[in-house]
Amino acid sequence: MARPSIILHHYLRSPFSEKIRVAFGLKRLDWCSVLQPRIAPKPFLVALTGGYRRIPVMQIGAEVFCDTRCILDELERRHPTPSLHPPGCAGLADMIAAFADRSLFAEALGLLFGLHGDRFPPELHADRARFTANLFDGWDSAKMAAKLPSIQCHFNHHLAWLEALLDDSRPFLLGPQASLADLGTYHPLWYARENLELSVFDPSRYPHLTAWMGRMRGIGHGGEFALDPREALAVARDAAASVSPPGAARLVSVVPDDWGFDPVEGELIALSADRITLRRHDPAIGAILVHFPHLGFLVRESHARAARL
């Protein structure tokens, strides 16, 4: 069998990676799995992205897709069936997924680190504090623990919302077919269920939600094939000739607007309401296209460009 063209850079306990892995299962796709470190440095990843180190990242040849929003948009474009936007749920699925990515995930994360932060190594706390620009109380377990009652209350409230949404026996959040709303909501709850004790997240209190999680788990991850990080770089290098040569495009940097403010610099070759695309050059690989969603990212004049003016 030929090696699948889709390469996912991820780590096993990453909740946002689980979101994409289940999307592969939903669309019945084969893919290559490249395991990346949980904390910096990530040399085999930033060689592809130019500095962006969030997980997951999807690679197809010499094209790199950053952020789950961009990854899912590209999967939908290349593999439209089954759709992540079934009939009747346009817009609503995106809004629910956005809520889950931000609020629901932040609550699950706050509960985990507030309750069990002392179990994590100091280097992980330091890495996450730098990466999130000291959001989440600078990843200080004691400070996060002080907010646990409020976080637990908010989390329970949102679980009750989801339980009520499923109360009419619909199989998925928006009807008979799984959608982007299900993918976005599943991964924070998967993370919570994997890491929190029953006193914090007791499935018996939410029977409809628990049954839904079982259906989501049953989707699986598609066909997974292991790939060494060096092989992924070789794939990009072999495909680099397919990327258009540098021209006179505007030099910019792209940076997230929430955390992980590592800028990626390159030539701006495409900009739309949905996507930002840079062309950059890596000495060891060659030309690479790096794609970002426009929502959640900012385009700024490149420091290299500004220095020449």
GROMACS .gro file of C-alpha atoms in nm:
model
  309
    1MET     CA    1   0.000   0.000   0.000
    2ALA     CA    2   0.126   0.348  -0.086
    3ARG     CA    3   0.201   0.579   0.206
    4PRO     CA    4  -0.096   0.808   0.283
    5SER     CA    5  -0.046   1.168   0.173
    6ILE     CA    6  -0.188   1.314   0.496
    7ILE     CA    7   0.067   1.353   0.775
    8LEU     CA    8  -0.041   1.460   1.123
    9HIS     CA    9   0.215   1.600   1.366
   10HIS     CA   10   0.072   1.541   1.714
   11TYR     CA   11   0.117   1.375   2.051
   12LEU     CA   12  -0.111   1.112   2.196
   13ARG     CA   13  -0.254   1.304   2.494
   14SER     CA   14  -0.320   1.623   2.297
   15PRO     CA   15  -0.695   1.703   2.307
   16PHE     CA   16  -0.688   1.915   1.992
   17SER     CA   17  -0.509   1.630   1.814
   18GLU     CA   18  -0.790   1.397   1.924
   19LYS     CA   19  -1.030   1.633   1.749
   20ILE     CA   20  -0.846   1.578   1.420
   21ARG     CA   21  -0.794   1.205   1.476
   22VAL     CA   22  -1.170   1.159   1.514
   23ALA     CA   23  -1.223   1.370   1.199
   24PHE     CA   24  -1.004   1.120   1.013
   25GLY     CA   25  -1.225   0.842   1.147
   26LEU     CA   26  -1.543   1.025   1.049
   27LYS     CA   27  -1.416   1.074   0.695
   28ARG     CA   28  -1.262   0.723   0.687
   29LEU     CA   29  -0.917   0.850   0.592
   30ASP     CA   30  -0.574   0.688   0.608
   31TRP     CA   31  -0.298   0.907   0.752
   32CYS     CA   32   0.060   0.908   0.875
   33SER     CA   33   0.126   0.972   1.243
   34VAL     CA   34   0.434   1.176   1.339
   35LEU     CA   35   0.474   1.202   1.716
   36GLN     CA   36   0.615   1.535   1.831
   37PRO     CA   37   0.739   1.639   2.178
   38ARG     CA   38   0.488   1.774   2.427
   39ILE     CA   39   0.707   2.073   2.512
   40ALA     CA   40   0.970   2.277   2.328
   41PRO     CA   41   1.211   2.237   2.160
   42LYS     CA   42   1.036   2.087   1.858
   43PRO     CA   43   1.301   2.110   1.584
   44PHE     CA   44   1.133   1.875   1.337
   45LEU     CA   45   0.808   2.071   1.362
   46VAL     CA   46   0.936   2.429   1.345
   47ALA     CA   47   1.146   2.340   1.041
   48LEU     CA   48   0.813   2.294   0.864
   49THR     CA   49   0.615   2.575   1.024
   50GLY     CA   50   0.881   2.842   1.061
   51GLY     CA   51   0.827   2.879   1.437
   52TYR     CA   52   0.467   2.784   1.504
   53ARG     CA   53   0.472   2.501   1.758
   54ARG     CA   54   0.110   2.440   1.851
   55ILE     CA   55  -0.012   2.084   1.810
   56PRO     CA   56  -0.155   1.946   1.587
   57VAL     CA   57  -0.015   2.043   1.248
   58MET     CA   58  -0.116   1.869   0.926
   59GLN     CA   59   0.125   1.826   0.637
   60ILE     CA   60   0.053   1.727   0.279
   61GLY     CA   61   0.370   1.731   0.070
   62ALA     CA   62   0.529   2.074   0.109
   63GLU     CA   63   0.209   2.232   0.241
   64VAL     CA   64   0.156   2.276   0.614
   65PHE     CA   65  -0.180   2.349   0.781
   66CYS     CA   66  -0.177   2.511   1.125
   67ASP     CA   67  -0.463   2.519   1.377
   68THR     CA   68  -0.750   2.270   1.382
   69ARG     CA   69  -0.984   2.518   1.210
   70CYS     CA   70  -0.757   2.533   0.905
   71ILE     CA   71  -0.692   2.158   0.913
   72LEU     CA   72  -1.062   2.073   0.917
   73ASP     CA   73  -1.137   2.323   0.640
   74GLU     CA   74  -0.873   2.159   0.423
   75LEU     CA   75  -0.999   1.809   0.500
   76GLU     CA   76  -1.350   1.921   0.407
   77ARG     CA   77  -1.222   2.069   0.081
   78ARG     CA   78  -1.027   1.759  -0.020
   79HIS     CA   79  -1.266   1.498   0.123
   80PRO     CA   80  -1.616   1.652   0.129
   81THR     CA   81  -1.802   1.330   0.212
   82PRO     CA   82  -1.928   1.286   0.478
   83SER     CA   83  -1.952   1.658   0.538
   84LEU     CA   84  -1.860   1.826   0.867
   85HIS     CA   85  -2.150   2.065   0.793
   86PRO     CA   86  -2.456   1.844   0.735
   87PRO     CA   87  -2.768   2.008   0.591
   88GLY     CA   88  -2.936   2.248   0.830
   89CYS     CA   89  -2.641   2.313   1.061
   90ALA     CA   90  -2.438   2.575   0.873
   91GLY     CA   91  -2.311   2.837   1.114
   92LEU     CA   92  -2.449   2.667   1.424
   93ALA     CA   93  -2.187   2.390   1.412
   94ASP     CA   94  -1.911   2.652   1.386
   95MET     CA   95  -2.046   2.850   1.681
   96ILE     CA   96  -2.072   2.543   1.906
   97ALA     CA   97  -1.723   2.430   1.808
   98ALA     CA   98  -1.583   2.778   1.881
   99PHE     CA   99  -1.749   2.778   2.225
  100ALA     CA  100  -1.607   2.434   2.303
  101ASP     CA  101  -1.255   2.516   2.179
  102ARG     CA  102  -1.232   2.819   2.405
  103SER     CA  103  -1.465   2.793   2.705
  104LEU     CA  104  -1.516   2.420   2.751
  105PHE     CA  105  -1.151   2.337   2.690
  106ALA     CA  106  -1.031   2.614   2.926
  107GLU     CA  107  -1.258   2.475   3.199
  108ALA     CA  108  -1.134   2.118   3.154
  109LEU     CA  109  -0.775   2.244   3.155
  110GLY     CA  110  -0.835   2.458   3.465
  111LEU     CA  111  -0.984   2.165   3.654
  112LEU     CA  112  -0.697   1.935   3.565
  113PHE     CA  113  -0.416   2.174   3.656
  114GLY     CA  114  -0.598   2.313   3.958
  115LEU     CA  115  -0.648   1.965   4.099
  116HIS     CA  116  -0.336   1.786   3.983
  117GLY     CA  117  -0.089   2.054   3.877
  118ASP     CA  118   0.164   1.937   4.135
  119ARG     CA  119   0.193   1.605   3.946
  120PHE     CA  120   0.329   1.773   3.634
  121PRO     CA  121   0.702   1.842   3.596
  122PRO     CA  122   0.824   2.198   3.655
  123GLU     CA  123   0.950   2.223   3.298
  124LEU     CA  124   0.595   2.165   3.168
  125HIS     CA  125   0.459   2.445   3.390
  126ALA     CA  126   0.736   2.679   3.275
  127ASP     CA  127   0.684   2.593   2.908
  128ARG     CA  128   0.308   2.645   2.925
  129ALA     CA  129   0.344   2.970   3.120
  130ARG     CA  130   0.573   3.110   2.849
  131PHE     CA  131   0.359   2.973   2.570
  132THR     CA  132   0.034   3.122   2.701
  133ALA     CA  133   0.187   3.457   2.801
  134ASN     CA  134   0.103   3.383   3.167
  135LEU     CA  135  -0.266   3.322   3.104
  136PHE     CA  136  -0.425   3.060   3.330
  137ASP     CA  137  -0.259   3.226   3.632
  138GLY     CA  138   0.086   3.162   3.489
  139TRP     CA  139   0.023   2.788   3.533
  140ASP     CA  140   0.066   2.830   3.907
  141SER     CA  141  -0.118   2.533   4.059
  142ALA     CA  142  -0.199   2.709   4.385
  143LYS     CA  143  -0.355   3.008   4.208
  144MET     CA  144  -0.550   2.782   3.976
  145ALA     CA  145  -0.669   2.569   4.267
  146ALA     CA  146  -0.821   2.877   4.434
  147LYS     CA  147  -1.057   2.913   4.136
  148LEU     CA  148  -1.170   2.550   4.131
  149PRO     CA  149  -1.520   2.604   4.276
  150SER     CA  150  -1.607   2.858   4.006
  151ILE     CA  151  -1.450   2.653   3.727
  152GLN     CA  152  -1.635   2.341   3.842
  153CYS     CA  153  -1.963   2.535   3.850
  154HIS     CA  154  -1.913   2.666   3.496
  155PHE     CA  155  -1.809   2.324   3.367
  156ASN     CA  156  -2.116   2.156   3.521
  157HIS     CA  157  -2.340   2.424   3.376
  158HIS     CA  158  -2.206   2.364   3.026
  159LEU     CA  159  -2.236   1.987   3.064
  160ALA     CA  160  -2.602   2.041   3.155
  161TRP     CA  161  -2.648   2.244   2.836
  162LEU     CA  162  -2.509   1.957   2.630
  163GLU     CA  163  -2.717   1.698   2.817
  164ALA     CA  164  -3.031   1.901   2.745
  165LEU     CA  165  -2.938   1.930   2.376
  166LEU     CA  166  -2.927   1.549   2.352
  167ASP     CA  167  -3.241   1.494   2.558
  168ASP     CA  168  -3.458   1.427   2.251
  169SER     CA  169  -3.252   1.113   2.174
  170ARG     CA  170  -3.078   1.262   1.873
  171PRO     CA  171  -2.754   1.065   1.814
  172PHE     CA  172  -2.533   1.370   1.764
  173LEU     CA  173  -2.546   1.730   1.880
  174LEU     CA  174  -2.720   1.868   1.573
  175GLY     CA  175  -2.905   1.563   1.446
  176PRO     CA  176  -2.849   1.222   1.290
  177GLN     CA  177  -2.500   1.292   1.154
  178ALA     CA  178  -2.183   1.395   1.339
  179SER     CA  179  -2.066   1.746   1.253
  180LEU     CA  180  -1.801   2.002   1.338
  181ALA     CA  181  -2.000   2.074   1.655
  182ASP     CA  182  -1.943   1.716   1.774
  183LEU     CA  183  -1.571   1.721   1.694
  184GLY     CA  184  -1.524   2.053   1.874
  185THR     CA  185  -1.719   1.945   2.182
  186TYR     CA  186  -1.579   1.593   2.209
  187HIS     CA  187  -1.212   1.673   2.252
  188PRO     CA  188  -1.238   1.879   2.578
  189LEU     CA  189  -1.466   1.614   2.728
  190TRP     CA  190  -1.233   1.335   2.611
  191TYR     CA  191  -0.949   1.523   2.784
  192ALA     CA  192  -1.155   1.565   3.102
  193ARG     CA  193  -1.269   1.203   3.106
  194GLU     CA  194  -0.913   1.078   3.054
  195ASN     CA  195  -0.767   1.287   3.335
  196LEU     CA  196  -1.030   1.374   3.597
  197GLU     CA  197  -1.180   1.156   3.869
  198LEU     CA  198  -1.551   1.075   3.885
  199SER     CA  199  -1.612   1.330   4.159
  200VAL     CA  200  -1.523   1.602   3.906
  201PHE     CA  201  -1.671   1.455   3.589
  202ASP     CA  202  -1.922   1.183   3.672
  203PRO     CA  203  -2.076   1.043   3.351
  204SER     CA  204  -2.366   0.890   3.544
  205ARG     CA  205  -2.503   1.242   3.598
  206TYR     CA  206  -2.522   1.293   3.220
  207PRO     CA  207  -2.657   0.974   3.060
  208HIS     CA  208  -2.731   1.126   2.718
  209LEU     CA  209  -2.391   1.293   2.703
  210THR     CA  210  -2.220   0.971   2.811
  211ALA     CA  211  -2.396   0.774   2.537
  212TRP     CA  212  -2.295   1.042   2.285
  213MET     CA  213  -1.932   1.017   2.397
  214GLY     CA  214  -1.950   0.643   2.336
  215ARG     CA  215  -2.075   0.704   1.982
  216MET     CA  216  -1.796   0.955   1.921
  217ARG     CA  217  -1.535   0.713   2.053
  218GLY     CA  218  -1.677   0.445   1.825
  219ILE     CA  219  -1.600   0.656   1.516
  220GLY     CA  220  -1.233   0.567   1.560
  221HIS     CA  221  -0.929   0.735   1.407
  222GLY     CA  222  -0.925   0.603   1.051
  223GLY     CA  223  -0.621   0.416   0.920
  224GLU     CA  224  -0.307   0.521   1.113
  225PHE     CA  225   0.050   0.458   0.992
  226ALA     CA  226   0.360   0.554   1.192
  227LEU     CA  227   0.612   0.789   1.029
  228ASP     CA  228   0.944   0.915   1.162
  229PRO     CA  229   0.976   1.298   1.188
  230ARG     CA  230   1.281   1.288   0.959
  231GLU     CA  231   1.078   1.109   0.694
  232ALA     CA  232   0.814   1.383   0.714
  233LEU     CA  233   1.084   1.644   0.644
  234ALA     CA  234   1.201   1.435   0.349
  235VAL     CA  235   0.844   1.431   0.213
  236ALA     CA  236   0.838   1.812   0.228
  237ARG     CA  237   1.181   1.838   0.068
  238ASP     CA  238   1.082   1.606  -0.218
  239ALA     CA  239   0.767   1.811  -0.282
  240ALA     CA  240   0.931   2.154  -0.248
  241ALA     CA  241   0.974   2.190  -0.624
  242SER     CA  242   0.595   2.201  -0.659
  243VAL     CA  243   0.582   2.526  -0.460
  244SER     CA  244   0.601   2.835  -0.681
  245PRO     CA  245   0.938   3.014  -0.663
  246PRO     CA  246   0.970   3.333  -0.458
  247GLY     CA  247   0.846   3.649  -0.620
  248ALA     CA  248   0.786   4.007  -0.517
  249ALA     CA  249   0.517   3.925  -0.263
  250ARG     CA  250   0.474   4.126   0.055
  251LEU     CA  251   0.678   4.004   0.355
  252VAL     CA  252   0.464   3.959   0.668
  253SER     CA  253   0.451   3.770   0.994
  254VAL     CA  254   0.151   3.575   1.123
  255VAL     CA  255   0.084   3.532   1.494
  256PRO     CA  256  -0.207   3.389   1.700
  257ASP     CA  257  -0.421   3.643   1.884
  258ASP     CA  258  -0.465   3.442   2.206
  259TRP     CA  259  -0.146   3.255   2.305
  260GLY     CA  260   0.159   3.091   2.153
  261PHE     CA  261   0.284   3.421   2.011
  262ASP     CA  262   0.566   3.269   1.804
  263PRO     CA  263   0.557   3.463   1.475
  264VAL     CA  264   0.593   3.291   1.140
  265GLU     CA  265   0.745   3.509   0.869
  266GLY     CA  266   0.716   3.466   0.496
  267GLU     CA  267   0.575   3.597   0.170
  268LEU     CA  268   0.203   3.661   0.179
  269ILE     CA  269   0.072   3.482  -0.128
  270ALA     CA  270  -0.297   3.444  -0.036
  271LEU     CA  271  -0.531   3.624   0.201
  272SER     CA  272  -0.907   3.573   0.237
  273ALA     CA  273  -1.170   3.595   0.506
  274ASP     CA  274  -1.097   3.230   0.587
  275ARG     CA  275  -0.728   3.172   0.529
  276ILE     CA  276  -0.378   3.322   0.535
  277THR     CA  277  -0.108   3.152   0.327
  278LEU     CA  278   0.264   3.223   0.350
  279ARG     CA  279   0.545   3.096   0.134
  280ARG     CA  280   0.866   3.049   0.329
  281HIS     CA  281   1.201   2.885   0.268
  282ASP     CA  282   1.381   2.644   0.498
  283PRO     CA  283   1.751   2.579   0.424
  284ALA     CA  284   1.716   2.205   0.479
  285ILE     CA  285   1.384   2.158   0.299
  286GLY     CA  286   1.329   2.430   0.042
  287ALA     CA  287   1.005   2.613  -0.034
  288ILE     CA  288   0.706   2.548   0.192
  289LEU     CA  289   0.350   2.683   0.200
  290VAL     CA  290   0.219   2.745   0.551
  291HIS     CA  291  -0.158   2.794   0.592
  292PHE     CA  292  -0.342   2.952   0.887
  293PRO     CA  293  -0.708   3.029   0.950
  294HIS     CA  294  -0.775   3.403   0.944
  295LEU     CA  295  -1.001   3.385   1.249
  296GLY     CA  296  -0.774   3.378   1.554
  297PHE     CA  297  -0.460   3.499   1.374
  298LEU     CA  298  -0.313   3.841   1.293
  299VAL     CA  299  -0.109   3.951   0.991
  300ARG     CA  300   0.167   4.203   1.064
  301GLU     CA  301   0.444   4.362   0.867
  302SER     CA  302   0.755   4.145   0.883
  303HIS     CA  303   1.040   4.265   1.105
  304ALA     CA  304   1.278   4.187   0.821
  305ARG     CA  305   1.076   4.406   0.588
  306ALA     CA  306   1.054   4.689   0.841
  307ALA     CA  307   1.432   4.681   0.895
  308ARG     CA  308   1.492   4.752   0.525
  309LEU     CA  309   1.257   5.052   0.511
   0.00000   0.00000   0.00000
